[in-house]
Tab-separated table of C-alpha atoms in Angstrom:
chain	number	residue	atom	x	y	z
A	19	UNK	CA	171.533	127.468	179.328
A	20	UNK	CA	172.497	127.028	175.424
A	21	UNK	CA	175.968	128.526	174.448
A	22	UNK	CA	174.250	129.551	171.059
A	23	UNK	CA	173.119	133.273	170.202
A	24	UNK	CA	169.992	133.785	168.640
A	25	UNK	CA	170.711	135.486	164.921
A	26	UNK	CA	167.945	137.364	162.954
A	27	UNK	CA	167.798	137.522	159.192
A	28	UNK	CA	165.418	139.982	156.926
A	29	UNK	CA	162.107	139.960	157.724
A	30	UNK	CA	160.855	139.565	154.256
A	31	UNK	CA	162.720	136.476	154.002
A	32	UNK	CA	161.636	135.106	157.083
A	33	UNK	CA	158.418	135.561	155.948
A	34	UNK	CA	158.600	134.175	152.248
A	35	UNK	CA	160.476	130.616	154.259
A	36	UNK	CA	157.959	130.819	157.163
A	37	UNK	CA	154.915	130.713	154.024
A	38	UNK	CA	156.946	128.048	152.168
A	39	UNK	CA	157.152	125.458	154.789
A	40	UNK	CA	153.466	126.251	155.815
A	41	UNK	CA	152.475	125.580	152.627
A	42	UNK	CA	154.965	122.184	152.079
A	43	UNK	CA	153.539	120.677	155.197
A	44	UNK	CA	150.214	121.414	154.189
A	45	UNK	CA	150.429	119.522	150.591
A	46	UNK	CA	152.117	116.565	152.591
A	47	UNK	CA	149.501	116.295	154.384
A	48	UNK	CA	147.289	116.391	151.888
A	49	UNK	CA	146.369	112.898	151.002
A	50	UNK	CA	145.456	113.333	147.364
A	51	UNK	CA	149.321	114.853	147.006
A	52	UNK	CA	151.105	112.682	144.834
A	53	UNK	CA	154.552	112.996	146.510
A	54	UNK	CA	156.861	112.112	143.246
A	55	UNK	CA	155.269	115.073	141.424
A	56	UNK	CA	155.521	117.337	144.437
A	57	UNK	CA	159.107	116.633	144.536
A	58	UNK	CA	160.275	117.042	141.216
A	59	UNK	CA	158.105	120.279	140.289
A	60	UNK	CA	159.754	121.671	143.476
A	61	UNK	CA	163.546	120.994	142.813
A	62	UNK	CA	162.656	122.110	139.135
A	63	UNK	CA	161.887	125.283	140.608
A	64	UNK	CA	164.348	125.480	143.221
A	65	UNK	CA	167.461	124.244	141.470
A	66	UNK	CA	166.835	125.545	138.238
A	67	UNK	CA	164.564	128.411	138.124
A	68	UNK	CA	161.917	126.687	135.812
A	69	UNK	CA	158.913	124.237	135.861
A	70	UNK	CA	159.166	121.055	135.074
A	71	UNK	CA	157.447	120.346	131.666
A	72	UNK	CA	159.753	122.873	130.284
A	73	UNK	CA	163.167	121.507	131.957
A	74	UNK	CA	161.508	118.088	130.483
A	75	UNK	CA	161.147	119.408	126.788
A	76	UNK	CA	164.868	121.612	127.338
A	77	UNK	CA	166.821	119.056	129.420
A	78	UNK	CA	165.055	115.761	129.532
A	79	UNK	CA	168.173	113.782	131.277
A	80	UNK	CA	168.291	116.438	133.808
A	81	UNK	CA	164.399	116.557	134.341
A	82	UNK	CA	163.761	112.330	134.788
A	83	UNK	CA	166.498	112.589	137.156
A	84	UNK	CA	164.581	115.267	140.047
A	85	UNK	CA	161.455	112.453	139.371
A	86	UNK	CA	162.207	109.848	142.702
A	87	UNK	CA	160.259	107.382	140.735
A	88	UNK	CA	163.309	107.080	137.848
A	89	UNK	CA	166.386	107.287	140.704
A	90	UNK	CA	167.121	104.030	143.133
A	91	UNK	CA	168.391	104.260	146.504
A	92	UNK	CA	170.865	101.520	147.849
A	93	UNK	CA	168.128	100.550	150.274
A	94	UNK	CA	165.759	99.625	147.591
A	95	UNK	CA	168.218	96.605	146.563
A	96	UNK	CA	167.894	94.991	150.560
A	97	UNK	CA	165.994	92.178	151.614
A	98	UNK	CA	165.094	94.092	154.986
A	99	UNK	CA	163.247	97.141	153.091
A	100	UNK	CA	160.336	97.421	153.632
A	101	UNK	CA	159.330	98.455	149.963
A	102	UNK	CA	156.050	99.546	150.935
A	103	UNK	CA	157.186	101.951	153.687
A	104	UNK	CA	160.476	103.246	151.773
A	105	UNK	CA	158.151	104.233	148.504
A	106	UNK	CA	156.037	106.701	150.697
A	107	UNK	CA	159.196	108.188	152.448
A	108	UNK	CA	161.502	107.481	148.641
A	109	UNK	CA	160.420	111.128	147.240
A	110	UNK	CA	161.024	113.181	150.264
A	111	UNK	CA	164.818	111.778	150.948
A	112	UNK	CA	165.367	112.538	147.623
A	113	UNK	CA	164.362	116.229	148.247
A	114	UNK	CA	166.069	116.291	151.716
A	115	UNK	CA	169.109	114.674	149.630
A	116	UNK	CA	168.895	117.395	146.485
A	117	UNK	CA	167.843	120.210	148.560
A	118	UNK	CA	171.134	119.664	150.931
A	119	UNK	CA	173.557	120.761	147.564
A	120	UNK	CA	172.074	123.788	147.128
A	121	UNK	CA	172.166	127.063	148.374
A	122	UNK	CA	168.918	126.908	150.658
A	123	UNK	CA	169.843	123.456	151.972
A	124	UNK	CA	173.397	125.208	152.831
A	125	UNK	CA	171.478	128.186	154.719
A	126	UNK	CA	170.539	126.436	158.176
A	127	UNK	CA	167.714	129.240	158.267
A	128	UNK	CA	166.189	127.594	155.715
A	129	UNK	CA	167.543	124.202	155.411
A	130	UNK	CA	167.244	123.175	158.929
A	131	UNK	CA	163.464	124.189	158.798
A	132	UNK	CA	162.791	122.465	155.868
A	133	UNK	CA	164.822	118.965	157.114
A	134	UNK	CA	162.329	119.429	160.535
A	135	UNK	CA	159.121	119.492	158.190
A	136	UNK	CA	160.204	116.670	156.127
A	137	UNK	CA	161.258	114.361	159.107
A	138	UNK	CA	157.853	114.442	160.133
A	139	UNK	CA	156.869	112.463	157.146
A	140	UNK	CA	159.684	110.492	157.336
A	141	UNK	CA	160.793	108.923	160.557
A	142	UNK	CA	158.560	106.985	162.627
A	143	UNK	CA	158.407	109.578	165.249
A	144	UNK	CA	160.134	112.958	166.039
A	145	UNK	CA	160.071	115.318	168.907
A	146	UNK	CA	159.783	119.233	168.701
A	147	UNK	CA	162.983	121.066	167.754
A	148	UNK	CA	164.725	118.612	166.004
A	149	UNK	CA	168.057	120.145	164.403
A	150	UNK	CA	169.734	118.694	161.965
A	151	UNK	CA	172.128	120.217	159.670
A	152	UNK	CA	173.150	119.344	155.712
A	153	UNK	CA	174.252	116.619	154.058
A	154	UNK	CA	173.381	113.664	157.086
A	155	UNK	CA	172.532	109.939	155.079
A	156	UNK	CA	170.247	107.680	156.413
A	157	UNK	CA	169.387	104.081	155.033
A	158	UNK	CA	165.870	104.219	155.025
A	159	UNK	CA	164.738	107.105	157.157
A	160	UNK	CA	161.606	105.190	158.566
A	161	UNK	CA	162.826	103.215	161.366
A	162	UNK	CA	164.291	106.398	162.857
A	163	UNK	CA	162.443	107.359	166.413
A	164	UNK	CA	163.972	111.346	167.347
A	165	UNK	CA	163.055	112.881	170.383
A	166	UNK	CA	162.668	116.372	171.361
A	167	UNK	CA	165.545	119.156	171.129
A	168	UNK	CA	167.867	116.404	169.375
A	169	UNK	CA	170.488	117.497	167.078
A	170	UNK	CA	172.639	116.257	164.420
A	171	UNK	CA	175.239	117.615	162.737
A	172	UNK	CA	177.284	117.390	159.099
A	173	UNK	CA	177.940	114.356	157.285
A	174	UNK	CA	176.542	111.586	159.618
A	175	UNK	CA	175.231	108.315	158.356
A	176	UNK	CA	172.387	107.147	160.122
A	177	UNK	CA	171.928	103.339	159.138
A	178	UNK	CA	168.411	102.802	160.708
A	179	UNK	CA	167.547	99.784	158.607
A	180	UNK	CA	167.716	97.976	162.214
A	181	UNK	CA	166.597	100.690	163.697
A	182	UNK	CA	167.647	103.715	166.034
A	183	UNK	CA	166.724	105.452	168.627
A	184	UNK	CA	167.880	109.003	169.412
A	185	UNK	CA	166.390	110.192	172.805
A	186	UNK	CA	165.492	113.721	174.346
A	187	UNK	CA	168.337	116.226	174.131
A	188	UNK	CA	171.120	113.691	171.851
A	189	UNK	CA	173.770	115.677	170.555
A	190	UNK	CA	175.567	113.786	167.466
A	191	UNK	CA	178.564	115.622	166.089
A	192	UNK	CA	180.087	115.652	162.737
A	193	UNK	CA	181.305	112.670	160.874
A	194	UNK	CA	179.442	110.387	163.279
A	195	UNK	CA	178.452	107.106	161.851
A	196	UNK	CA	175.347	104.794	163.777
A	197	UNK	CA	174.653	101.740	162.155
A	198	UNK	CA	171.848	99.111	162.830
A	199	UNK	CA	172.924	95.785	161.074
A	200	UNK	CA	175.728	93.217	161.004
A	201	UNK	CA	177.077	90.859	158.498
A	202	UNK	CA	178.312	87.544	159.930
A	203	UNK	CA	182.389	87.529	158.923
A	204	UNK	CA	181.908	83.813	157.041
A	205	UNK	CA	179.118	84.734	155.189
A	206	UNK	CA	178.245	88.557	154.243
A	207	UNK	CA	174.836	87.970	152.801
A	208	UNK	CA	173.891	86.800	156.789
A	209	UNK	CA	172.530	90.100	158.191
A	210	UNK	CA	171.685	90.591	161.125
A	211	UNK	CA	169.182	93.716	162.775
A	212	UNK	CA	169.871	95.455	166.399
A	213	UNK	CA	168.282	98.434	167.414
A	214	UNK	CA	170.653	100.801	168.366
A	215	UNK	CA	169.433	103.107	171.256
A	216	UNK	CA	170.899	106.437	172.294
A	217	UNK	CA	169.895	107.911	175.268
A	218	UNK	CA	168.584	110.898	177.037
A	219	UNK	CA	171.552	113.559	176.976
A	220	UNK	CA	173.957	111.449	175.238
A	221	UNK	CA	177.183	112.954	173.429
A	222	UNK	CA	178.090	110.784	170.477
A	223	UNK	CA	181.437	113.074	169.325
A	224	UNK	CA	183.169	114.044	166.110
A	225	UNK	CA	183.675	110.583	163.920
A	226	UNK	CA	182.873	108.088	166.358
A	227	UNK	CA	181.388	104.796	165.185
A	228	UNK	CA	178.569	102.881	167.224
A	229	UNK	CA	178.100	99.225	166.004
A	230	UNK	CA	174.347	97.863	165.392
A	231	UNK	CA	172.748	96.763	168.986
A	232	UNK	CA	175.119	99.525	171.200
A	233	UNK	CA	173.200	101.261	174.292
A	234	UNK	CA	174.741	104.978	175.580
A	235	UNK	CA	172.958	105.529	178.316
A	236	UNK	CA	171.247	108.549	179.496
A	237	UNK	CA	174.087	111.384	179.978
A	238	UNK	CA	177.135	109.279	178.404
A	239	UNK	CA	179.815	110.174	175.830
A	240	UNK	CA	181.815	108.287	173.327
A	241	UNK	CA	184.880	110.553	172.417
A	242	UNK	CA	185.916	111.896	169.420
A	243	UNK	CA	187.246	108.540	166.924
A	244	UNK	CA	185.876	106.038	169.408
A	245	UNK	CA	184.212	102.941	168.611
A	246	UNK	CA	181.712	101.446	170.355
A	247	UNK	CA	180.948	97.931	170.292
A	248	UNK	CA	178.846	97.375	173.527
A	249	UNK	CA	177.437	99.566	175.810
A	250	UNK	CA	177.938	102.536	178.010
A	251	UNK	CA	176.541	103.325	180.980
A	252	UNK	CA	174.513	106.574	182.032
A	253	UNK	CA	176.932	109.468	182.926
A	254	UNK	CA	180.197	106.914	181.646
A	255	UNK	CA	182.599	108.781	179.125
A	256	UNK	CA	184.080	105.580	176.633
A	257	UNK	CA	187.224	106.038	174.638
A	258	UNK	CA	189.421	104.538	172.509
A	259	UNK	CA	189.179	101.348	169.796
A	260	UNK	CA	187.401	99.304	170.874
A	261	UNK	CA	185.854	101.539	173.029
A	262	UNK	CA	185.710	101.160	177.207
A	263	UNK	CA	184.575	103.098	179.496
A	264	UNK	CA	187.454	104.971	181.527
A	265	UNK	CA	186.176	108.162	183.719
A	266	UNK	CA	182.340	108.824	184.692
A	267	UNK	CA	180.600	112.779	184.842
A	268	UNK	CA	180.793	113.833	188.175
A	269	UNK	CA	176.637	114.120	188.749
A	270	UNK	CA	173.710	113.951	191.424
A	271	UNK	CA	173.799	109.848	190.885
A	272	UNK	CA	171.087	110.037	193.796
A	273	UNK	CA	168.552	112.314	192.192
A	274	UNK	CA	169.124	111.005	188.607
A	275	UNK	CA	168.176	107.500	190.186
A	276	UNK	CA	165.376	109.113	192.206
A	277	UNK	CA	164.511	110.779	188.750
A	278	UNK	CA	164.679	107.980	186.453
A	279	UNK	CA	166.394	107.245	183.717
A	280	UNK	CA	164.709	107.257	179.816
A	281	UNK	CA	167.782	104.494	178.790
A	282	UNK	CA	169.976	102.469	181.311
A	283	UNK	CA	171.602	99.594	179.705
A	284	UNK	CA	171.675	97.733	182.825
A	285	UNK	CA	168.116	97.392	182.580
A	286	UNK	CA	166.705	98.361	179.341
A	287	UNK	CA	164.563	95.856	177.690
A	288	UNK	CA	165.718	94.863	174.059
A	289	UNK	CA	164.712	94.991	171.292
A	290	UNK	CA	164.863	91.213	169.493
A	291	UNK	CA	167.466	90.559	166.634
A	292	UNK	CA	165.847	89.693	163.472
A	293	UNK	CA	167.555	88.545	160.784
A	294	UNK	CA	167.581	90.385	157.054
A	295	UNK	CA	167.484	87.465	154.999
A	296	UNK	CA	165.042	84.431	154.741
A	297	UNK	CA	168.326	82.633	153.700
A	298	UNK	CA	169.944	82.628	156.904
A	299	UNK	CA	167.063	82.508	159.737
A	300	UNK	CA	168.747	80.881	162.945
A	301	UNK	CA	171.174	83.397	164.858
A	302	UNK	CA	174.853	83.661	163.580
A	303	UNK	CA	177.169	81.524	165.450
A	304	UNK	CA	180.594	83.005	166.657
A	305	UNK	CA	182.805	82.613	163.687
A	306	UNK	CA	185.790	83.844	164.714
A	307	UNK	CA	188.856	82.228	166.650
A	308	UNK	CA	192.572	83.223	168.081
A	309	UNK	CA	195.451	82.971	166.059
A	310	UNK	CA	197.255	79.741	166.607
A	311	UNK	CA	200.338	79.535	169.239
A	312	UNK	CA	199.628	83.468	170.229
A	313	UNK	CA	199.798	82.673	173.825
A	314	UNK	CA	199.993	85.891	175.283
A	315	UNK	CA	196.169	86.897	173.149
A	316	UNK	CA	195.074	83.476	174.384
A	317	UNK	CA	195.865	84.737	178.176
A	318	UNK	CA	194.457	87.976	177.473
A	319	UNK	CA	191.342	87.372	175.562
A	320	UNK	CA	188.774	86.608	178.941
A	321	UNK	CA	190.055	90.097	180.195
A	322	UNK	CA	189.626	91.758	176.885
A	323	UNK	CA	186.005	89.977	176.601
A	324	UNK	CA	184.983	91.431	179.994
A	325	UNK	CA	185.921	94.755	179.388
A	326	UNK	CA	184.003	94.879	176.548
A	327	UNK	CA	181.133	93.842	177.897
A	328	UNK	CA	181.138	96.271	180.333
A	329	UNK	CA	181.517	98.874	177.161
């Protein structure tokens, strides 16, 4: 049962959104819709209260800038973009981006509507009921796979360059960061691409960090400033820097087994590494070693290996 209360707002306004997202999902999928245009004439409108040819002739520097085709994204300057792909979803990030400063992208009866249209021409797939709330960054929006009745929350960066998963039911709280790639420590232009899965029912909590190629389970949590660097299993709660799994939910282990699970990192099949740049194409090496004559981190470092890789 949710813990939420259900809030009504003026009909007519209801109405007048209801018609408005209609009508934007209809012109998306429109194929003769020439998304830059759409996008522009509709921040022109929505930010300032005019059409576009006359912002153009009264504000010209203003005007080029609501046009996605005169505005980069950081993504557009990586070797692992997929230009082709990130030019179709380009226009509508910049809305989603825009749309989140003003007033309607601050109103979650409005703004969280208009983010579930949009994602559907975005991602690669989404479920029903996707919630997500203002101002959440992602690198290139297209190698994002959502579920149903997921939500995220403020100010999360979603690097799904490499790719992420976010399964049935994922709750992400504020401040959260996922990312998808690696740079090898010797050489930073040596990128490296892991899908990062989250699973059914996971709890990713307030500014927790999940490095590129982590697995939480079905039903796991990573606690609030936690970073995760591995995996954790289904029902496991991980804590702490590097994170490690220290107490487990308290569940029906039989019938979840008997039920299955959508993501067990025990026995989920993964997805291959690929590197980012033609540059570097074998698999990074380790690169890293212990500090000289630091005997008691040489004796510690199998144990501190271990529990790592058991998250």
């Amino acid at each position: 049962m949710t813990w939420l209360k259900p809030i009504s707002i003026d009909e007519h306004a209801q109405s007048s959104y209801a018609a408005y997202f209609e009508e934007l999902e209809a012109r998306l999928q429109d194929p003769a819709t020439v998304r830059p245009e759409l996008v522009r004439d509709t921040l022109a409108l929505a930010l300032h209260g005019r059409p576009y040819s006359v912002l153009l002739a009264d504000s010209p520097l203003l005007a080029l800038n609501l046009d996605s085709r005169n505005i980069t994204f950081e993504a557009e300057y990586y070797m692992a973009t997929d230009q082709e792909r990130f030019q179709r979803v380009k226009p509508l990030l910049w809305l989603w981006k825009s749309m989140d400063l003003s007033p309607m992208g601050q109103n979650p009866v409005f703004g969280i509507p208009l983010r579930r249209v949009l994602a559907g021409f975005i991602f690669n797939s989404v479920g029903r009921d996707f919630k997500c709330w203002q101002n959440v960054e992602f690198s290139v929006g297209y190698n994002m796979d959502v579920g149903n009745d997921v939500v995220v929350h403020r100010n999360v960066l979603l690097d799904d360059i490499g790719g992420i998963e976010l399964h049935d039911n994922a709750s992400v709280s504020d401040y959260v960061n996922i990312y998808s790639h690696t740079h090898s420590v010797l050489e930073g232009p040596d990128v490296t691409l892991r899908r990062t899965v989250i699973g059914k029912g996971a709890r990713l909590t307030y500014h927790s960090t999940i490095l590129a190629g982590s697995v939480v389970s079905d039903d796991a949590m990573l606690a609030t400033h936690a970073l995760l660097r591995g995996d954790i299993p289904p029902h496991g709660i991980a804590m702490g820097l590097p994170a490690r799994v220290t107490r487990m939910k308290i569940r029906d282990a039989q019938a979840d087994e008997a039920a299955g699970y959508d993501v067990d990192s025990a026995h989920l099949v993964r997805v291959p590494d690929r590197k980012a740049n033609p540059q570097f194409p074998d698999p990074t090496p380790n690169q890293t070693r212990l500090p000289d004559g630091d005997a008691a981190l040489e004796a510690r470092a199998p144990r501190m290996e271990a529990a790592l890789r058991k998250g």
